[in-house]
Amino acid sequence: MTAINAVTDFAVEGDVGVITLNSPPVNALSAAVRDGLAGGMAAAAADPAVKAVVIVCEGRTFIAGADITEFGGAQKGASLYDVQEAIENSPKPVVAAIHGTALGGGLEVALTCHYRVAVPSARCGLPEVNLGLLPGAGGTQRLPRVVGVEKALEMMTSGQHVPAKQCLEMGLVDELVEEGKLREGAIAFAKKIVAEHRPLKKVRESNDKVEAARGHPEIFANFRKANARKFRGFLAPEYNICCIEAAVNQPFDEGMKTERKLFGELMSGSQSAAQRYAFFAERQANKVPDVPDDTAVIPVNKVGIIGGGTMGGGIAMNFLNVGIPVTIVEVKQDALDRGLGVIRRNYERSRTAKPEETEARMSRLTGSLDMSALADCDLIIEAVFERMDIKKDIFAKLDAICKPGAILATNTSGLNIDEIASVTKRPEAVIGLHFFSPANVMKLLEIVRADHTSKEVINTSMKLARKIGKIAVLVGVCPGFVGNRILGARQREANKLIMEGAMPWDVDRVLYDFGFPMGPFAMSDLAGLDIGWVKEKSKGETIRDVLCEMDRRGQKTGAGWYDYDEDRNAKPSPVTEKILHDFIVKSGANPRHVSDDEIRERCLYPMINEGAKILEEGKAIRASDIDVVWENGYGWPVYEGGPMWYGDKVGLDKVLGKMREFQATMGDAFKPAPLLEKLAAAGKTFQNQG
Ligand code: 3HC
């Protein structure tokens, strides 16, 4: 075995040269890895005993892509194109041996190899689209030549990681080798290639599949149309599609030029910068400075949930999905039956769960009317009404029932967890686990650290979140925590704007155009205006009271802020307009024209300001954590990075200037946070507070 460099070895086994990369954590294509590959290929070329080459990786995965941390820096080491050329033009067959994930540049390297083998657990994908990019190392031209245009469109615009078995079926992988025996299997495969004198298969020369799509522009038109909603606002999906069109309509080398040009445009644009930031922000959120990764973890083998409603049921599904038994406690039998029934129906309706999986999951679920059924649970999550007295009562009972060491969690979306913990004799065991609805779908989990929460409880919660597929962000106790507190700032302005002359559909349109899935008034119609509204107490004092009294309670009643047709299409409502007009006049004001710019600034800048307050109060660890919350829990468009990133993009001096202007005319709701003032004065940003 010869060391090519610090991350690459070369060995000759019989007549096969084996290049082994070992660059933790994910063998990303850093300068050292590219140099290692170039050196390994040169060593293989120079050794006459070598008849074929295998490229294999140590550690958890095959090459998982370009090294994203190198983007934007000066190019060092061998260029990826040169490495790929050396592989593709090698006179000796090259075999990629894949385990873990072959992603992005990693799969693009494998696509320049003449053959690819993989273990069954491996996955392949071109996920660049999720970083606001397209595959920039020939992937856009080679993938459609292997899997065909339709599959390439699907893979490249979704970024999905395709399981090895499927890769085999679509020709992306030539052979599966036994799990755990990749190296031996790949060497045996390479020997077979040599013995059978198989040709040097160059993907670039294989044109059948792209030619089949030539003269059929409808393939692309239909794909665009079918996915218009999903791709809205994002540049990268369209750019990926254009590259596949180029693969179909241009010769390979021309297609490569198109790819390179479009890749450059995306790479230098603000969307990809925001999406790459989001990638690292999510991973950064896992790190808690005073809770090291090796902090003890409490084994969680059984979960208890109090409350079998929509929230409790959704939370339960997360644990059942990963094999953890759950006991749900309800107060009444019919509520319990209903809750368990909803979970079963959700599984039965799910496209991903097979019938036998549904049964397996349901077999891990039990229900009870007695809280003492939670005595042997390792984690108990309370998911009942947002009322402090009820929660305190439950926690006092849990304290008496639950075994020592159990984690006592509340799903409150904003109540004071220190107060809840105070009724127990074990405040160190109490934590907030704020799931978002629907809890089995939404990715975000706000983990709320109270004054006395132990590090073990925090670490266990963070690790468990990952296990159930959530993106966890640790936040501190304050009204509304991070997400709802910032939402409050936006909602306050949205409500004020419609009292000044903007229509609900104006506010919604501006926020929708910014990239949110829907605006606050459309959202309110969807959720129902009557949540928390009590008919008997309603005196027509607020616009909501009036709308509810008129039975305009949202989509479910065919009218709310908007009017709805029978297909639930929304139309601006003259009734709402009149109600608003009357309210404004009654308040002694005159409706005025409110510009779209003002709506955007009034709704978004106070969110940035609230984020700054959260940071200075230490309720979020870092600015990017706030952005992770807003992207994954509230639909902030990922290509705009999150409120704090967006503040930096706009310029903190500009945000501050507007806040001061609004403060002068509209009062202290706009009072700038000291941190915003400090950073703006120093010309700094939230990301780089220096
Ligand atoms: N470059 C640099 N660092 C990377 C990286 C990459 N491509 N992929 C992962 N990492 C880092 C992560 O930041 C993380 O670092 P940390 O431990 O300091 O936080 C560490 O590797 C482990 O990553 P994960 O926590 O995500 O580990 P998982 O095991 O959960 O997931 C993975 C592994 C599926 C490989 C996941 O990391 C992933 O999806 N990575 C990105 C893959 C990707 O997008 N590839 C395309 C890159 S762009 C490209 O190739 C351009 C080309 O076309 C020219």
mmCIF file with all atom_site columns, C-alpha atoms in Angstrom, residues 483-498 507-508 511 518-524 561 602-604 606-607 630:
data_model
loop_
_atom_site.group_PDB
_atom_site.id
_atom_site.type_symbol
_atom_site.label_atom_id
_atom_site.label_alt_id
_atom_site.label_comp_id
_atom_site.label_asym_id
_atom_site.label_entity_id
_atom_site.label_seq_id
_atom_site.pdbx_PDB_ins_code
_atom_site.Cartn_x
_atom_site.Cartn_y
_atom_site.Cartn_z
_atom_site.occupancy
_atom_site.B_iso_or_equiv
_atom_site.pdbx_formal_charge
_atom_site.auth_seq_id
_atom_site.auth_comp_id
_atom_site.auth_asym_id
_atom_site.auth_atom_id
_atom_site.pdbx_PDB_model_num
ATOM 1  C CA . GLY A 1 483 ? -40.880 31.097 16.533 1.00 0.00 ? 483 GLY A CA 1
ATOM 2  C CA . ASN A 1 484 ? -44.175 32.379 17.891 1.00 0.00 ? 484 ASN A CA 1
ATOM 3  C CA . ARG A 1 485 ? -42.571 35.432 19.455 1.00 0.00 ? 485 ARG A CA 1
ATOM 4  C CA . ILE A 1 486 ? -41.337 36.567 16.042 1.00 0.00 ? 486 ILE A CA 1
ATOM 5  C CA . LEU A 1 487 ? -44.646 35.576 14.469 1.00 0.00 ? 487 LEU A CA 1
ATOM 6  C CA . GLY A 1 488 ? -46.322 37.865 16.988 1.00 0.00 ? 488 GLY A CA 1
ATOM 7  C CA . ALA A 1 489 ? -44.329 40.817 15.674 1.00 0.00 ? 489 ALA A CA 1
ATOM 8  C CA . ARG A 1 490 ? -45.482 40.124 12.120 1.00 0.00 ? 490 ARG A CA 1
ATOM 9  C CA . GLN A 1 491 ? -49.089 39.491 13.098 1.00 0.00 ? 491 GLN A CA 1
ATOM 10 C CA . ARG A 1 492 ? -49.274 42.746 15.038 1.00 0.00 ? 492 ARG A CA 1
ATOM 11 C CA . GLU A 1 493 ? -48.256 44.704 11.948 1.00 0.00 ? 493 GLU A CA 1
ATOM 12 C CA . ALA A 1 494 ? -50.525 42.712 9.613  1.00 0.00 ? 494 ALA A CA 1
ATOM 13 C CA . ASN A 1 495 ? -53.468 43.558 11.893 1.00 0.00 ? 495 ASN A CA 1
ATOM 14 C CA . LYS A 1 496 ? -52.481 47.224 12.042 1.00 0.00 ? 496 LYS A CA 1
ATOM 15 C CA . LEU A 1 497 ? -52.016 47.494 8.292  1.00 0.00 ? 497 LEU A CA 1
ATOM 16 C CA . ILE A 1 498 ? -55.605 46.473 7.567  1.00 0.00 ? 498 ILE A CA 1
ATOM 17 C CA . VAL A 1 507 ? -50.875 41.866 2.875  1.00 0.00 ? 507 VAL A CA 1
ATOM 18 C CA . ASP A 1 508 ? -51.186 38.201 1.885  1.00 0.00 ? 508 ASP A CA 1
ATOM 19 C CA . LEU A 1 511 ? -45.910 37.986 1.744  1.00 0.00 ? 511 LEU A CA 1
ATOM 20 C CA . MET A 1 518 ? -49.502 31.861 2.345  1.00 0.00 ? 518 MET A CA 1
ATOM 21 C CA . GLY A 1 519 ? -50.147 35.143 4.099  1.00 0.00 ? 519 GLY A CA 1
ATOM 22 C CA . PRO A 1 520 ? -51.558 35.560 7.629  1.00 0.00 ? 520 PRO A CA 1
ATOM 23 C CA . PHE A 1 521 ? -55.162 36.160 6.589  1.00 0.00 ? 521 PHE A CA 1
ATOM 24 C CA . ALA A 1 522 ? -55.333 33.195 4.213  1.00 0.00 ? 522 ALA A CA 1
ATOM 25 C CA . MET A 1 523 ? -53.757 31.188 7.016  1.00 0.00 ? 523 MET A CA 1
ATOM 26 C CA . SER A 1 524 ? -56.360 32.409 9.483  1.00 0.00 ? 524 SER A CA 1
ATOM 27 C CA . TRP A 1 561 ? -61.518 37.253 5.419  1.00 0.00 ? 561 TRP A CA 1
ATOM 28 C CA . ARG A 1 602 ? -43.707 46.757 8.197  1.00 0.00 ? 602 ARG A CA 1
ATOM 29 C CA . CYS A 1 603 ? -44.204 42.983 8.347  1.00 0.00 ? 603 CYS A CA 1
ATOM 30 C CA . LEU A 1 604 ? -40.606 41.809 7.996  1.00 0.00 ? 604 LEU A CA 1
ATOM 31 C CA . PRO A 1 606 ? -40.051 44.091 13.106 1.00 0.00 ? 606 PRO A CA 1
ATOM 32 C CA . MET A 1 607 ? -39.395 40.334 12.841 1.00 0.00 ? 607 MET A CA 1
ATOM 33 C CA . TRP A 1 630 ? -38.392 30.238 10.615 1.00 0.00 ? 630 TRP A CA 1
#
